[in-house]
Tab-separated table of C-alpha atoms and ligand atoms in Angstrom:
chain	number	residue	atom	x	y	z
A	348	MET	CA	-46.842	21.694	-17.444
A	349	THR	CA	-43.098	21.129	-17.028
A	350	ILE	CA	-40.929	18.047	-17.358
A	351	PHE	CA	-41.025	17.822	-13.567
A	352	ASP	CA	-44.813	17.486	-13.335
A	353	PRO	CA	-46.546	16.946	-10.964
A	354	LEU	CA	-44.055	19.298	-9.333
A	355	ASP	CA	-44.240	22.934	-10.169
A	356	ALA	CA	-40.482	23.168	-10.782
A	357	GLU	CA	-38.717	24.591	-13.801
A	358	PRO	CA	-35.902	22.747	-15.597
A	359	ILE	CA	-32.610	24.588	-15.868
A	360	ILE	CA	-29.786	24.578	-18.388
A	361	ASN	CA	-26.836	22.749	-16.875
A	362	ALA	CA	-23.568	24.015	-18.370
A	363	CYS	CA	-21.659	22.990	-15.273
A	364	GLY	CA	-21.192	19.263	-15.889
A	365	PRO	CA	-22.522	16.237	-13.991
A	366	VAL	CA	-22.600	17.787	-10.526
A	367	THR	CA	-24.926	16.561	-7.797
A	368	ARG	CA	-26.323	20.016	-7.066
A	369	LEU	CA	-27.727	20.156	-10.619
A	370	GLY	CA	-28.997	16.603	-10.802
A	371	GLY	CA	-25.936	14.853	-12.236
A	372	ALA	CA	-25.475	13.545	-15.744
A	373	PRO	CA	-28.232	12.693	-18.243
A	374	MET	CA	-28.831	8.946	-18.313
A	375	PRO	CA	-28.534	7.307	-21.761
A	376	LEU	CA	-31.674	5.697	-23.171
A	377	GLN	CA	-30.242	2.201	-22.689
A	378	VAL	CA	-29.848	2.922	-18.969
A	379	LEU	CA	-33.393	4.249	-18.625
A	380	GLU	CA	-34.723	1.269	-20.547
A	381	ALA	CA	-32.803	-1.179	-18.329
A	382	MET	CA	-34.219	0.524	-15.231
A	383	ARG	CA	-37.746	0.380	-16.604
A	384	ARG	CA	-37.376	-3.339	-17.304
A	385	ALA	CA	-35.929	-3.968	-13.843
A	386	ALA	CA	-38.885	-2.164	-12.278
A	387	GLU	CA	-41.247	-4.729	-13.765
A	388	GLY	CA	-39.711	-7.754	-12.050
A	389	ALA	CA	-38.833	-8.863	-8.536
A	390	ALA	CA	-35.294	-9.684	-7.507
A	391	SER	CA	-33.255	-11.023	-4.614
A	392	LEU	CA	-31.187	-7.937	-3.833
A	393	GLU	CA	-28.416	-10.137	-2.490
A	394	ARG	CA	-28.175	-12.040	-5.770
A	395	LEU	CA	-28.561	-8.933	-7.899
A	396	GLN	CA	-25.758	-7.272	-5.938
A	397	ALA	CA	-23.587	-10.369	-6.347
A	398	ALA	CA	-24.074	-10.172	-10.122
A	399	ALA	CA	-23.367	-6.436	-10.142
A	400	GLY	CA	-20.294	-7.147	-8.038
A	401	ARG	CA	-18.942	-9.546	-10.665
A	402	LEU	CA	-19.455	-6.954	-13.393
A	403	ILE	CA	-17.790	-4.253	-11.304
A	404	ALA	CA	-14.904	-6.626	-10.561
A	405	LYS	CA	-14.458	-7.283	-14.284
A	406	HIS	CA	-14.249	-3.577	-15.137
A	407	THR	CA	-12.113	-2.509	-12.178
A	408	GLY	CA	-9.809	-5.498	-11.868
A	409	ALA	CA	-10.840	-5.779	-8.210
A	410	GLU	CA	-11.607	-9.040	-6.393
A	411	ALA	CA	-15.157	-7.870	-5.655
A	412	GLY	CA	-17.548	-4.982	-6.103
A	413	LEU	CA	-20.758	-3.506	-4.750
A	414	ALA	CA	-23.329	-1.104	-6.192
A	415	THR	CA	-23.807	1.668	-3.630
A	416	ALA	CA	-25.907	4.788	-3.168
A	417	GLY	CA	-23.114	7.069	-4.451
A	418	ALA	CA	-19.406	7.513	-3.824
A	419	ALA	CA	-20.114	9.172	-0.480
A	420	ALA	CA	-22.034	6.064	0.588
A	421	SER	CA	-19.115	3.984	-0.698
A	422	LEU	CA	-16.836	5.944	1.637
A	423	THR	CA	-19.066	5.274	4.654
A	424	LEU	CA	-19.439	1.591	3.749
A	425	GLY	CA	-15.733	1.227	2.999
A	426	ALA	CA	-14.800	2.769	6.343
A	427	ALA	CA	-17.398	0.587	8.101
A	428	ALA	CA	-15.942	-2.510	6.418
A	429	ILE	CA	-12.431	-1.615	7.561
A	430	LEU	CA	-13.639	-0.879	11.101
A	431	ALA	CA	-15.793	-3.991	11.566
A	432	GLY	CA	-14.345	-6.599	9.210
A	433	LEU	CA	-16.590	-9.670	9.263
A	434	ASP	CA	-17.384	-9.355	12.996
A	435	PRO	CA	-21.174	-8.972	13.397
A	436	ALA	CA	-20.761	-7.577	16.918
A	437	LYS	CA	-18.622	-4.735	15.612
A	438	MET	CA	-21.038	-4.141	12.715
A	439	GLU	CA	-23.815	-3.882	15.266
A	440	ARG	CA	-21.937	-1.230	17.262
A	441	LEU	CA	-21.006	1.195	14.492
A	442	PRO	CA	-20.656	4.158	14.532
A	443	ASP	CA	-19.629	3.530	18.151
A	444	THR	CA	-15.958	2.615	17.875
A	445	SER	CA	-14.901	3.231	21.476
A	446	GLY	CA	-12.053	0.902	22.396
A	447	LEU	CA	-11.509	-0.196	18.771
A	448	PRO	CA	-8.772	1.016	16.415
A	449	HIS	CA	-10.707	3.694	14.554
A	450	GLU	CA	-8.284	6.296	13.264
A	451	PHE	CA	-7.768	6.881	9.554
A	452	VAL	CA	-4.609	8.736	8.600
A	453	VAL	CA	-5.100	11.241	5.769
A	454	ALA	CA	-2.895	13.882	4.158
A	455	ARG	CA	-4.093	17.213	5.536
A	456	GLU	CA	-4.351	18.567	1.994
A	457	GLN	CA	-6.719	15.719	1.033
A	458	ARG	CA	-9.394	16.607	3.546
A	459	SER	CA	-12.709	17.848	2.166
A	460	GLY	CA	-16.399	18.004	2.930
A	461	TYR	CA	-16.711	14.455	1.620
A	462	ASP	CA	-14.677	13.016	4.472
A	463	HIS	CA	-17.748	13.490	6.641
A	464	ALA	CA	-18.872	10.257	4.980
A	465	VAL	CA	-15.851	8.428	6.421
A	466	ARG	CA	-16.374	9.912	9.885
A	467	ALA	CA	-20.039	8.875	9.740
A	468	ALA	CA	-18.972	5.226	10.108
A	469	GLY	CA	-17.281	6.030	13.422
A	470	ALA	CA	-13.818	6.814	12.131
A	471	ARG	CA	-11.691	9.676	13.375
A	472	LEU	CA	-9.400	11.355	10.865
A	473	VAL	CA	-5.794	12.019	11.815
A	474	GLU	CA	-4.171	14.592	9.555
A	475	ALA	CA	-0.598	14.418	8.356
A	476	GLY	CA	1.703	16.760	6.467
A	477	PHE	CA	1.473	20.212	4.924
A	478	ASN	CA	0.914	21.698	1.506
A	479	GLU	CA	3.441	24.512	1.474
A	480	LEU	CA	2.680	25.251	-2.174
A	481	VAL	CA	-0.881	26.277	-1.355
A	482	ALA	CA	0.271	28.130	1.743
A	483	GLY	CA	2.695	30.110	-0.418
A	484	ALA	CA	5.338	29.067	2.071
A	485	GLY	CA	7.452	26.659	0.083
A	486	VAL	CA	7.691	23.993	-2.563
A	487	ARG	CA	6.800	20.824	-0.660
A	488	ARG	CA	3.608	18.849	-0.118
A	489	THR	CA	2.626	15.973	2.159
A	490	GLU	CA	5.324	13.313	2.116
A	491	ALA	CA	5.089	9.581	2.686
A	492	TRP	CA	7.066	9.621	5.944
A	493	GLU	CA	4.531	12.048	7.419
A	494	ILE	CA	1.686	9.604	6.716
A	495	GLU	CA	3.704	6.828	8.325
A	496	ALA	CA	4.614	8.915	11.376
A	497	ALA	CA	0.894	9.522	12.053
A	498	ILE	CA	0.202	5.779	12.364
A	499	GLY	CA	-0.298	4.543	15.908
A	500	GLU	CA	-2.043	1.885	18.000
A	501	ARG	CA	-5.487	3.219	17.220
A	502	THR	CA	-4.975	3.405	13.450
A	503	ALA	CA	-7.500	1.373	11.449
A	504	GLY	CA	-6.651	2.458	7.921
A	505	ILE	CA	-5.436	5.145	5.544
A	506	LEU	CA	-7.765	7.431	3.576
A	507	TYR	CA	-6.498	8.577	0.189
A	508	VAL	CA	-8.278	11.107	-2.035
A	509	ALA	CA	-7.235	10.591	-5.630
A	510	ALA	CA	-6.611	13.421	-8.064
A	511	SER	CA	-4.276	13.478	-11.045
A	512	ASP	CA	-1.610	15.146	-8.903
A	513	SER	CA	-2.310	13.750	-5.401
A	514	ARG	CA	0.648	13.597	-3.008
A	515	PRO	CA	2.037	11.330	-1.739
A	516	THR	CA	1.538	9.065	-4.758
A	517	ILE	CA	-0.862	6.127	-4.391
A	518	ALA	CA	2.129	3.763	-4.788
A	519	GLU	CA	3.894	5.338	-1.796
A	520	VAL	CA	0.792	5.159	0.377
A	521	VAL	CA	0.011	1.562	-0.614
A	522	GLU	CA	3.587	0.602	0.238
A	523	ILE	CA	3.128	1.990	3.758
A	524	GLY	CA	-0.280	0.354	4.125
A	525	GLN	CA	1.030	-3.051	3.122
A	526	ARG	CA	4.109	-2.814	5.342
A	527	ARG	CA	2.023	-1.728	8.348
A	528	GLN	CA	-0.906	-4.040	7.483
A	529	LEU	CA	-3.380	-1.185	7.177
A	530	PRO	CA	-5.995	-1.060	4.419
A	531	VAL	CA	-5.999	1.940	2.071
A	532	LEU	CA	-9.432	3.394	1.215
A	533	VAL	CA	-9.375	5.496	-1.961
A	534	ASP	CA	-11.895	8.191	-2.869
A	535	ALA	CA	-11.711	8.253	-6.677
A	536	ALA	CA	-15.281	9.524	-7.039
A	537	GLY	CA	-14.633	12.007	-9.815
A	538	GLN	CA	-11.541	10.440	-11.407
A	539	LEU	CA	-13.431	9.179	-14.468
A	540	PRO	CA	-12.765	9.534	-17.347
A	541	PRO	CA	-10.210	8.381	-18.412
A	542	ARG	CA	-11.605	4.839	-18.482
A	543	GLU	CA	-8.224	3.439	-17.460
A	544	ASN	CA	-8.756	4.962	-14.027
A	545	LEU	CA	-11.391	2.292	-13.319
A	546	LYS	CA	-8.419	-0.020	-12.777
A	547	LYS	CA	-5.684	2.397	-11.751
A	548	HIS	CA	-5.912	2.397	-7.961
A	549	ILE	CA	-6.765	-1.283	-7.613
A	550	ALA	CA	-3.782	-2.077	-9.833
A	551	ALA	CA	-1.641	0.099	-7.573
A	552	GLY	CA	-2.667	-2.093	-4.615
A	553	ALA	CA	-5.431	-0.055	-2.976
A	554	ASP	CA	-7.704	-2.192	-0.756
A	555	LEU	CA	-10.966	-0.345	-1.473
A	556	VAL	CA	-11.828	2.212	-4.162
A	557	CYS	CA	-14.951	4.421	-4.425
A	558	PHE	CA	-16.450	5.862	-7.625
A	559	SER	CA	-19.558	7.908	-8.371
A	560	GLY	CA	-22.102	6.213	-10.622
A	561	GLY	CA	-23.919	9.451	-11.413
A	562	LYS	CA	-21.032	11.473	-12.793
A	563	ALA	CA	-19.239	10.474	-16.012
A	564	ILE	CA	-20.474	6.868	-15.828
A	565	ARG	CA	-23.957	8.377	-16.312
A	566	GLY	CA	-25.805	5.864	-14.207
A	567	PRO	CA	-28.510	6.849	-11.709
A	568	GLN	CA	-27.471	10.030	-9.922
A	569	SER	CA	-27.695	8.356	-6.527
A	570	SER	CA	-25.546	5.361	-7.430
A	571	GLY	CA	-21.910	4.541	-6.882
A	572	ILE	CA	-19.298	1.811	-6.781
A	573	LEU	CA	-17.246	0.267	-4.015
A	574	CYS	CA	-14.644	-2.244	-5.170
A	575	GLY	CA	-11.629	-3.970	-3.730
A	576	ARG	CA	-10.658	-6.919	-1.536
A	577	ALA	CA	-13.379	-9.556	-1.267
A	578	PRO	CA	-13.670	-9.775	2.547
A	579	LEU	CA	-13.953	-5.993	2.853
A	580	VAL	CA	-16.550	-5.714	0.077
A	581	GLN	CA	-18.438	-8.585	1.695
A	582	SER	CA	-18.442	-6.746	5.024
A	583	ALA	CA	-19.731	-3.616	3.270
A	584	ALA	CA	-22.523	-5.649	1.629
A	585	LEU	CA	-23.560	-7.195	4.943
A	586	GLN	CA	-23.715	-3.744	6.510
A	587	MET	CA	-25.875	-2.352	3.691
A	588	LEU	CA	-28.241	-5.141	2.631
A	589	ASP	CA	-31.496	-5.813	4.437
A	590	MET	CA	-30.760	-8.534	7.027
A	591	ASP	CA	-34.257	-9.633	7.962
A	592	ASP	CA	-33.841	-13.370	7.355
A	593	HIS	CA	-33.283	-16.596	9.272
A	594	PRO	CA	-29.624	-17.221	10.080
A	595	GLU	CA	-30.237	-20.857	9.045
A	596	LEU	CA	-30.967	-19.696	5.505
A	597	SER	CA	-27.969	-17.398	5.211
A	598	GLN	CA	-24.957	-18.148	3.051
A	599	ALA	CA	-22.859	-15.396	4.593
A	600	PRO	CA	-19.349	-16.313	5.779
A	601	CYS	CA	-20.111	-15.117	9.308
A	602	PRO	CA	-23.102	-14.975	11.667
A	603	ILE	CA	-25.396	-12.456	10.062
A	604	PRO	CA	-25.567	-9.024	11.696
A	605	ARG	CA	-28.762	-7.034	12.184
A	606	HIS	CA	-29.440	-4.142	9.799
A	607	GLY	CA	-26.144	-2.284	9.646
A	608	ILE	CA	-24.980	1.293	9.330
A	609	GLY	CA	-25.415	1.120	5.560
A	610	ARG	CA	-29.087	0.183	5.708
A	611	ALA	CA	-29.834	3.892	5.379
A	612	MET	CA	-27.984	3.909	2.051
A	613	LYS	CA	-29.945	1.216	0.297
A	614	VAL	CA	-29.823	0.776	-3.457
A	615	SER	CA	-32.887	-0.299	-5.429
A	616	LYS	CA	-32.942	-3.041	-8.038
A	617	GLU	CA	-33.561	-0.406	-10.719
A	618	GLU	CA	-30.492	1.549	-9.628
A	619	ILE	CA	-28.303	-1.569	-9.508
A	620	VAL	CA	-29.303	-2.517	-13.053
A	621	GLY	CA	-29.029	1.098	-14.240
A	622	LEU	CA	-25.553	1.428	-12.815
A	623	ALA	CA	-24.454	-1.868	-14.361
A	624	THR	CA	-25.770	-0.816	-17.773
A	625	ALA	CA	-24.097	2.582	-17.564
A	626	LEU	CA	-20.816	1.049	-16.435
A	627	GLU	CA	-20.810	-1.246	-19.476
A	628	LEU	CA	-21.453	1.735	-21.774
A	629	PHE	CA	-18.789	3.875	-20.109
A	630	ALA	CA	-16.190	1.107	-20.135
A	631	SER	CA	-16.870	0.267	-23.792
A	632	GLY	CA	-15.967	3.784	-24.939
A	633	GLU	CA	-19.474	4.303	-26.315
A	634	TYR	CA	-19.684	7.819	-24.859
A	635	ASP	CA	-16.675	8.993	-26.896
A	636	ARG	CA	-18.908	9.236	-29.956
A	637	GLU	CA	-20.580	12.298	-28.441
A	638	LEU	CA	-17.362	14.262	-28.053
A	639	PRO	CA	-17.313	15.898	-31.525
A	640	GLU	CA	-20.840	17.215	-31.007
A	641	MET	CA	-19.926	18.616	-27.594
A	642	HIS	CA	-16.921	20.316	-29.148
A	643	ALA	CA	-19.135	21.840	-31.836
A	644	SER	CA	-21.556	23.245	-29.222
A	645	LEU	CA	-18.719	24.981	-27.425
A	646	GLU	CA	-17.331	26.325	-30.709
A	647	GLN	CA	-20.761	27.760	-31.409
A	648	ILE	CA	-20.741	29.660	-28.102
A	649	ALA	CA	-17.184	30.909	-28.646
A	650	ALA	CA	-18.066	32.080	-32.153
A	651	ALA	CA	-21.096	34.008	-30.905
A	652	LEU	CA	-18.925	35.849	-28.383
A	653	ARG	CA	-16.347	37.001	-30.924
A	654	GLY	CA	-15.784	40.753	-30.767
A	655	ARG	CA	-17.082	40.979	-27.169
A	656	PRO	CA	-14.920	41.884	-24.175
A	657	VAL	CA	-14.104	38.257	-23.357
A	658	ASP	CA	-11.339	35.782	-24.114
A	659	CYS	CA	-12.493	32.268	-24.982
A	660	SER	CA	-10.208	29.313	-24.606
A	661	MET	CA	-11.086	25.762	-25.535
A	662	GLN	CA	-9.718	22.888	-23.504
A	663	PRO	CA	-9.892	19.955	-25.896
A	664	SER	CA	-11.085	16.492	-24.904
A	665	VAL	CA	-8.355	14.409	-23.283
A	666	GLY	CA	-8.743	10.714	-22.516
A	667	GLY	CA	-12.481	10.747	-23.197
A	668	ALA	CA	-13.196	13.702	-20.876
A	669	ALA	CA	-15.568	16.335	-22.244
A	670	PRO	CA	-13.964	19.410	-23.826
A	671	VAL	CA	-14.472	22.595	-21.812
A	672	LEU	CA	-14.806	26.238	-22.857
A	673	ARG	CA	-13.416	28.968	-20.592
A	674	VAL	CA	-14.905	32.431	-21.046
A	675	THR	CA	-12.740	35.006	-19.287
A	676	LEU	CA	-14.131	38.504	-18.867
A	677	ARG	CA	-11.706	41.292	-19.713
A	678	GLU	CA	-11.305	44.360	-17.480
A	679	SER	CA	-13.392	46.259	-20.028
A	680	ALA	CA	-16.398	43.929	-19.594
A	681	PRO	CA	-19.420	45.676	-18.075
A	682	ARG	CA	-19.880	43.063	-15.339
A	683	THR	CA	-17.807	40.817	-13.136
A	684	ALA	CA	-17.890	37.049	-13.609
A	685	MET	CA	-19.814	36.726	-10.342
A	686	GLU	CA	-22.466	39.160	-11.646
A	687	VAL	CA	-22.730	37.353	-14.975
A	688	CYS	CA	-23.090	34.033	-13.172
A	689	ARG	CA	-25.826	35.484	-10.947
A	690	MET	CA	-27.696	36.954	-13.952
A	691	LEU	CA	-27.574	33.655	-15.830
A	692	ARG	CA	-29.035	31.862	-12.833
A	693	ALA	CA	-31.719	34.511	-12.368
A	694	GLY	CA	-33.012	34.343	-15.948
A	695	THR	CA	-35.521	31.956	-17.513
A	696	PRO	CA	-34.561	29.258	-18.020
A	697	ALA	CA	-31.929	29.509	-15.338
A	698	ILE	CA	-28.460	28.768	-16.699
A	699	PHE	CA	-25.815	27.339	-14.391
A	700	VAL	CA	-22.234	27.564	-15.637
A	701	GLY	CA	-19.107	26.127	-14.019
A	702	HIS	CA	-18.264	28.420	-11.100
A	703	ALA	CA	-14.880	27.146	-9.935
A	704	GLU	CA	-12.924	29.990	-11.548
A	705	LEU	CA	-15.167	33.002	-10.979
A	706	HIS	CA	-12.457	34.651	-8.898
A	707	GLN	CA	-10.211	34.457	-11.972
A	708	ARG	CA	-13.011	36.231	-13.906
A	709	THR	CA	-13.716	32.998	-15.774
A	710	LEU	CA	-16.957	31.129	-16.515
A	711	VAL	CA	-16.412	27.465	-17.350
A	712	ILE	CA	-18.826	25.932	-19.858
A	713	HIS	CA	-19.083	22.143	-19.583
A	714	PRO	CA	-21.117	20.495	-22.379
A	715	LEU	CA	-21.940	17.021	-20.991
A	716	CYS	CA	-25.423	17.902	-19.732
A	717	LEU	CA	-26.422	20.281	-22.561
A	718	ARG	CA	-29.376	19.348	-24.695
A	719	GLU	CA	-30.199	20.345	-28.236
A	720	GLY	CA	-30.554	24.084	-28.723
A	721	GLU	CA	-29.135	24.973	-25.318
A	722	ALA	CA	-25.716	26.101	-26.586
A	723	GLU	CA	-27.520	28.732	-28.636
A	724	GLN	CA	-29.476	29.916	-25.595
A	725	ILE	CA	-26.320	30.135	-23.525
A	726	ALA	CA	-24.600	32.222	-26.198
A	727	GLN	CA	-27.606	34.534	-26.473
A	728	ARG	CA	-27.895	35.065	-22.724
A	729	LEU	CA	-24.155	35.592	-22.338
A	730	LEU	CA	-24.315	38.305	-25.009
A	731	GLU	CA	-27.108	40.017	-23.074
A	732	THR	CA	-24.986	40.135	-19.934
A	733	LEU	CA	-22.112	41.689	-21.854
A	734	VAL	CA	-23.811	44.605	-23.601
A	735	VAL	CA	-25.477	46.671	-20.896
A	736	ALA	CA	-23.404	48.694	-18.477
A	737	PRO	CA	-25.091	48.275	-15.095
A	738	ARG	CA	-22.754	50.329	-12.886
A	739	HIS	CA	-24.120	53.634	-11.640
B	2294	PLP	C1	-18.552	13.730	-6.185
B	2294	PLP	C2	-17.562	13.322	-5.148
B	2294	PLP	C3	-17.951	12.543	-4.042
B	2294	PLP	C4	-19.393	12.154	-3.809
B	2294	PLP	O1	-19.883	11.335	-4.807
B	2294	PLP	P1	-21.454	10.964	-4.860
B	2294	PLP	O2	-21.513	9.893	-5.894
B	2294	PLP	O3	-22.166	12.214	-5.219
B	2294	PLP	O4	-21.818	10.475	-3.505
B	2294	PLP	C5	-16.989	12.169	-3.140
B	2294	PLP	N1	-15.694	12.541	-3.286
B	2294	PLP	C6	-15.275	13.291	-4.321
B	2294	PLP	C7	-13.834	13.665	-4.429
B	2294	PLP	C8	-16.199	13.712	-5.294
B	2294	PLP	O5	-15.794	14.462	-6.325
């Protein structure tokens, strides 16, 4: 019997943070309870979404909001809203955009696997600029004039992927968008915490902003937020909600489309309520109370590794983000970071640590998803990987 009964699947220890591959963040009890309650009743999804939209608008400062099936779904819906507006004939066609403006300009350095979600709506991405820092060829990154120069007759919008050091700045890109009358769609999926970032890109003038609900917000793993200008959010809602109703009964501001491109990304009433509950908790600062305990867990791991061939460095909590422990293997360590990572995953229970810095010989321990007693297990298993010399 495992916690995943009736499936014969073993739980793992997630020391990697709220990543999708490992099931996201643990949902607080209040969220689970809200979802259980919601499961007992029936709801008009349209009305429930309207209520969730008002709550999202309150916390983001946007005109309107929508609970989605994750930030990637928000990207598809946001692109679909920009492409179709409130025209049901265009909604019906997507992702066929032949003959319509359908290009989204994006800084080349902001492209990632997630932009597939934008292309899925029928958009084509047009890249602009260079990152000469990454290329080792200079000191410059994508500049605002390069975004502007990529705009043409077929341009429908601008895609912007937010990070703390994104270039050009959101202000520069919004300025171009407003001057050229092109909406700016922002992927801010993982930009929380800090809580202030809920409002940051809307305040800067972005037209649509996407967040994950299953990362630091700790809502259902397959939930997300789309927020921004009311007509665009309304278009997104019309392209996601189930449209099987009489036009005479509709209160939509346009003839109602058939099921749209977002119908495949539907959100259940339980998820809408779960996301709303988690958003309230996140925005209230409630989660900050757990930070000292997370810090203590990491200290415990660092203390257990003292005297071993590793260097531990603690990145303290900033702006409500979880603290993080970096364990860097010295040259004298008996295994590489890649080998240690593989061994931890191969053991029972499997332990997954942050793997972004393995090539710098560093394991990153993220405490958000750790449960009681797991820090001790991680320390113990790390010690085991560091004592035996495996090389023949
Ligand atoms: C996590 C992430 C996404 C996808 O978010 P989901 O909520 O898992 O759909 C998109 N973009 C970026 C930058 C992300 O970090």
